[in-house]
Amino acid sequence: VKDVSPTSPLPWAGPPARLANGFVVADGAAELTALSGPETGLWAADFGREASLTGKPPQLLPLADGVLAAVSRNHGVELERVQAAGGTRPWPDGPTFLSTAGADLSAAAVGESLVYVPVDGTLTAVRLADGRHAWSVPLPGDPKSTWQVRVGRTAVFARPTR
């Protein structure tokens, strides 16, 4: 890596996401870059609408065929699916709005057809195929509690972390 200057005024929320042929990094607040080596770029995905960004780099959650990115905007967090093959975004209606308060993809879990994200005191399921909300269920206790989600063979588990 030749340039070690920060790509964002705020630090990454987590590590780069692994792909089968490389990895994806958040390159500033509005862009993801896929690399196959220190100087070999595969693709870049720009989320646009610069005026609405908070400056915080997107959070990443690896998928079998790409990543999910949680993009922080001044009106809340949007979830966007980005495919490893070319950085395309397959959801026909664009990103899914998750929350006004924020979301933590490191606490989320991916199942066969849904991603489960704890957000604002609820467990929200979003369809991987089209990005639409499948369902939400309130989580018990304080809505400001943090949760960790895991997917089992026949159930989804959410446990409070504090």
mmCIF file of C-alpha atoms in Angstrom:
data_model
loop_
_atom_site.group_PDB
_atom_site.id
_atom_site.type_symbol
_atom_site.label_atom_id
_atom_site.label_comp_id
_atom_site.label_asym_id
_atom_site.label_seq_id
_atom_site.Cartn_x
_atom_site.Cartn_y
_atom_site.Cartn_z
ATOM 1 C CA VAL A 1 0.000 0.000 0.000
ATOM 2 C CA LYS A 2 1.552 3.257 -1.084
ATOM 3 C CA ASP A 3 -0.883 5.829 0.283
ATOM 4 C CA VAL A 4 -1.536 5.493 3.999
ATOM 5 C CA SER A 5 -3.455 8.740 4.437
ATOM 6 C CA PRO A 6 -6.976 8.446 5.886
ATOM 7 C CA THR A 7 -9.843 8.055 3.418
ATOM 8 C CA SER A 8 -12.339 9.473 5.906
ATOM 9 C CA PRO A 9 -12.316 11.907 8.840
ATOM 10 C CA LEU A 10 -13.679 9.059 10.986
ATOM 11 C CA PRO A 11 -12.121 5.587 11.456
ATOM 12 C CA TRP A 12 -13.554 2.462 9.824
ATOM 13 C CA ALA A 13 -16.331 0.816 11.820
ATOM 14 C CA GLY A 14 -14.785 -2.603 11.216
ATOM 15 C CA PRO A 15 -12.252 -4.510 9.169
ATOM 16 C CA PRO A 16 -12.401 -4.916 5.385
ATOM 17 C CA ALA A 17 -14.800 -7.603 4.174
ATOM 18 C CA ARG A 18 -13.346 -10.693 2.489
ATOM 19 C CA LEU A 19 -14.386 -11.717 -1.002
ATOM 20 C CA ALA A 20 -13.507 -14.976 -2.758
ATOM 21 C CA ASN A 21 -10.973 -13.093 -4.910
ATOM 22 C CA GLY A 22 -9.936 -10.256 -2.579
ATOM 23 C CA PHE A 23 -11.468 -7.849 -0.106
ATOM 24 C CA VAL A 24 -13.646 -4.718 0.096
ATOM 25 C CA VAL A 25 -12.756 -1.556 2.009
ATOM 26 C CA ALA A 26 -14.796 1.532 2.803
ATOM 27 C CA ASP A 27 -13.053 4.292 0.896
ATOM 28 C CA GLY A 28 -14.450 7.390 2.578
ATOM 29 C CA ALA A 29 -18.102 7.937 3.436
ATOM 30 C CA ALA A 30 -19.586 7.227 0.006
ATOM 31 C CA GLU A 31 -17.523 4.569 -1.708
ATOM 32 C CA LEU A 32 -16.462 0.945 -1.472
ATOM 33 C CA THR A 33 -13.374 -0.347 -3.252
ATOM 34 C CA ALA A 34 -12.706 -4.012 -3.993
ATOM 35 C CA LEU A 35 -9.077 -5.056 -4.212
ATOM 36 C CA SER A 36 -7.417 -8.335 -5.150
ATOM 37 C CA GLY A 37 -4.005 -7.211 -3.903
ATOM 38 C CA PRO A 38 -2.186 -4.159 -2.537
ATOM 39 C CA GLU A 39 -2.380 -2.265 -5.832
ATOM 40 C CA THR A 40 -4.942 -4.180 -7.884
ATOM 41 C CA GLY A 41 -8.437 -2.700 -7.901
ATOM 42 C CA LEU A 42 -11.371 -4.848 -8.975
ATOM 43 C CA TRP A 43 -14.217 -2.321 -8.818
ATOM 44 C CA ALA A 44 -15.579 0.678 -6.930
ATOM 45 C CA ALA A 45 -19.158 1.354 -5.843
ATOM 46 C CA ASP A 46 -20.171 4.953 -5.144
ATOM 47 C CA PHE A 47 -23.288 5.523 -3.017
ATOM 48 C CA GLY A 48 -23.676 9.143 -4.132
ATOM 49 C CA ARG A 49 -25.891 11.825 -2.618
ATOM 50 C CA GLU A 50 -22.843 13.385 -0.939
ATOM 51 C CA ALA A 51 -24.840 16.154 0.791
ATOM 52 C CA SER A 52 -26.708 13.625 2.946
ATOM 53 C CA LEU A 53 -23.651 11.677 4.181
ATOM 54 C CA THR A 54 -22.483 11.969 7.798
ATOM 55 C CA GLY A 55 -18.805 11.382 6.969
ATOM 56 C CA LYS A 56 -18.746 8.018 8.725
ATOM 57 C CA PRO A 57 -17.423 5.170 6.506
ATOM 58 C CA PRO A 58 -19.937 2.448 5.597
ATOM 59 C CA GLN A 59 -20.100 -0.645 7.780
ATOM 60 C CA LEU A 60 -19.595 -3.918 5.916
ATOM 61 C CA LEU A 61 -21.113 -7.366 6.357
ATOM 62 C CA PRO A 62 -19.698 -10.126 4.107
ATOM 63 C CA LEU A 63 -22.053 -12.262 2.020
ATOM 64 C CA ALA A 64 -21.291 -15.349 -0.050
ATOM 65 C CA ASP A 65 -21.506 -13.257 -3.239
ATOM 66 C CA GLY A 66 -20.544 -9.763 -2.046
ATOM 67 C CA VAL A 67 -21.224 -7.452 0.888
ATOM 68 C CA LEU A 68 -23.943 -5.533 2.629
ATOM 69 C CA ALA A 69 -23.051 -1.917 3.356
ATOM 70 C CA ALA A 70 -24.706 0.252 5.998
ATOM 71 C CA VAL A 71 -24.344 3.836 4.768
ATOM 72 C CA SER A 72 -24.727 6.566 7.400
ATOM 73 C CA ARG A 73 -26.742 9.548 6.208
ATOM 74 C CA ASN A 74 -27.987 12.607 8.064
ATOM 75 C CA HIS A 75 -31.532 11.152 8.050
ATOM 76 C CA GLY A 76 -30.479 7.641 9.178
ATOM 77 C CA VAL A 77 -28.844 4.454 7.962
ATOM 78 C CA GLU A 78 -29.433 2.841 4.569
ATOM 79 C CA LEU A 79 -28.602 -0.792 3.830
ATOM 80 C CA GLU A 80 -27.281 -1.568 0.342
ATOM 81 C CA ARG A 81 -26.258 -4.895 -1.212
ATOM 82 C CA VAL A 82 -23.159 -4.856 -3.444
ATOM 83 C CA GLN A 83 -22.219 -7.909 -5.521
ATOM 84 C CA ALA A 84 -18.632 -9.146 -5.659
ATOM 85 C CA ALA A 85 -18.846 -9.515 -9.438
ATOM 86 C CA GLY A 86 -18.382 -5.954 -10.648
ATOM 87 C CA GLY A 87 -19.719 -4.043 -7.647
ATOM 88 C CA THR A 88 -23.260 -3.945 -8.986
ATOM 89 C CA ARG A 89 -26.247 -3.320 -6.728
ATOM 90 C CA PRO A 90 -29.028 -5.826 -7.427
ATOM 91 C CA TRP A 91 -31.884 -4.435 -5.339
ATOM 92 C CA PRO A 92 -34.454 -3.034 -7.782
ATOM 93 C CA ASP A 93 -35.728 -0.337 -5.413
ATOM 94 C CA GLY A 94 -32.266 0.737 -4.238
ATOM 95 C CA PRO A 95 -31.155 0.850 -0.610
ATOM 96 C CA THR A 96 -33.370 -0.085 2.325
ATOM 97 C CA PHE A 97 -33.855 2.429 5.127
ATOM 98 C CA LEU A 98 -32.953 0.822 8.465
ATOM 99 C CA SER A 99 -33.033 3.426 11.195
ATOM 100 C CA THR A 100 -32.855 7.036 12.227
ATOM 101 C CA ALA A 101 -30.641 6.195 15.203
ATOM 102 C CA GLY A 102 -28.073 3.942 13.579
ATOM 103 C CA ALA A 103 -27.356 0.291 13.037
ATOM 104 C CA ASP A 104 -24.473 -2.036 13.864
ATOM 105 C CA LEU A 105 -23.794 -4.600 11.138
ATOM 106 C CA SER A 106 -21.222 -6.335 13.357
ATOM 107 C CA ALA A 107 -24.203 -7.503 15.456
ATOM 108 C CA ALA A 108 -26.213 -8.691 12.426
ATOM 109 C CA ALA A 109 -26.455 -12.216 11.016
ATOM 110 C CA VAL A 110 -27.063 -13.565 7.528
ATOM 111 C CA GLY A 111 -29.364 -16.501 6.862
ATOM 112 C CA GLU A 112 -30.284 -18.284 3.641
ATOM 113 C CA SER A 113 -32.569 -15.559 2.313
ATOM 114 C CA LEU A 114 -32.644 -12.866 5.010
ATOM 115 C CA VAL A 115 -30.284 -10.623 6.920
ATOM 116 C CA TYR A 116 -31.239 -10.003 10.558
ATOM 117 C CA VAL A 117 -30.259 -6.611 12.002
ATOM 118 C CA PRO A 118 -30.918 -5.430 15.564
ATOM 119 C CA VAL A 119 -31.852 -1.767 15.312
ATOM 120 C CA ASP A 120 -33.737 0.705 17.538
ATOM 121 C CA GLY A 121 -34.982 -1.967 19.952
ATOM 122 C CA THR A 122 -36.251 -4.259 17.206
ATOM 123 C CA LEU A 123 -34.950 -7.226 15.276
ATOM 124 C CA THR A 124 -35.463 -6.427 11.596
ATOM 125 C CA ALA A 125 -35.308 -8.996 8.797
ATOM 126 C CA VAL A 126 -34.475 -7.774 5.282
ATOM 127 C CA ARG A 127 -34.753 -9.949 2.160
ATOM 128 C CA LEU A 128 -31.400 -10.493 0.463
ATOM 129 C CA ALA A 129 -33.045 -10.944 -2.931
ATOM 130 C CA ASP A 130 -34.704 -7.530 -3.181
ATOM 131 C CA GLY A 131 -33.840 -5.500 -0.057
ATOM 132 C CA ARG A 132 -37.404 -5.300 1.196
ATOM 133 C CA HIS A 133 -38.331 -5.584 4.863
ATOM 134 C CA ALA A 134 -39.611 -9.085 5.619
ATOM 135 C CA TRP A 135 -40.589 -8.476 9.249
ATOM 136 C CA SER A 136 -39.652 -6.727 12.497
ATOM 137 C CA VAL A 137 -40.199 -7.831 16.070
ATOM 138 C CA PRO A 138 -39.604 -5.774 19.229
ATOM 139 C CA LEU A 139 -36.698 -6.870 21.412
ATOM 140 C CA PRO A 140 -37.350 -6.948 25.174
ATOM 141 C CA GLY A 141 -35.925 -4.447 27.632
ATOM 142 C CA ASP A 142 -34.368 -1.062 27.069
ATOM 143 C CA PRO A 143 -34.526 0.013 23.383
ATOM 144 C CA LYS A 144 -30.994 1.396 23.744
ATOM 145 C CA SER A 145 -29.613 -2.057 24.622
ATOM 146 C CA THR A 146 -27.174 -3.605 22.181
ATOM 147 C CA TRP A 147 -27.823 -7.063 20.768
ATOM 148 C CA GLN A 148 -25.926 -9.834 18.996
ATOM 149 C CA VAL A 149 -27.813 -11.972 16.462
ATOM 150 C CA ARG A 150 -27.038 -15.525 15.348
ATOM 151 C CA VAL A 151 -28.832 -17.778 12.882
ATOM 152 C CA GLY A 152 -29.429 -21.427 13.709
ATOM 153 C CA ARG A 153 -30.802 -24.174 11.488
ATOM 154 C CA THR A 154 -34.407 -23.482 12.465
ATOM 155 C CA ALA A 155 -34.338 -20.287 14.525
ATOM 156 C CA VAL A 156 -32.830 -16.823 14.867
ATOM 157 C CA PHE A 157 -31.292 -15.949 18.244
ATOM 158 C CA ALA A 158 -30.777 -12.464 19.646
ATOM 159 C CA ARG A 159 -29.020 -11.899 22.962
ATOM 160 C CA PRO A 160 -28.331 -8.629 24.754
ATOM 161 C CA THR A 161 -24.702 -7.617 25.039
ATOM 162 C CA ARG A 162 -25.360 -4.782 27.496
#
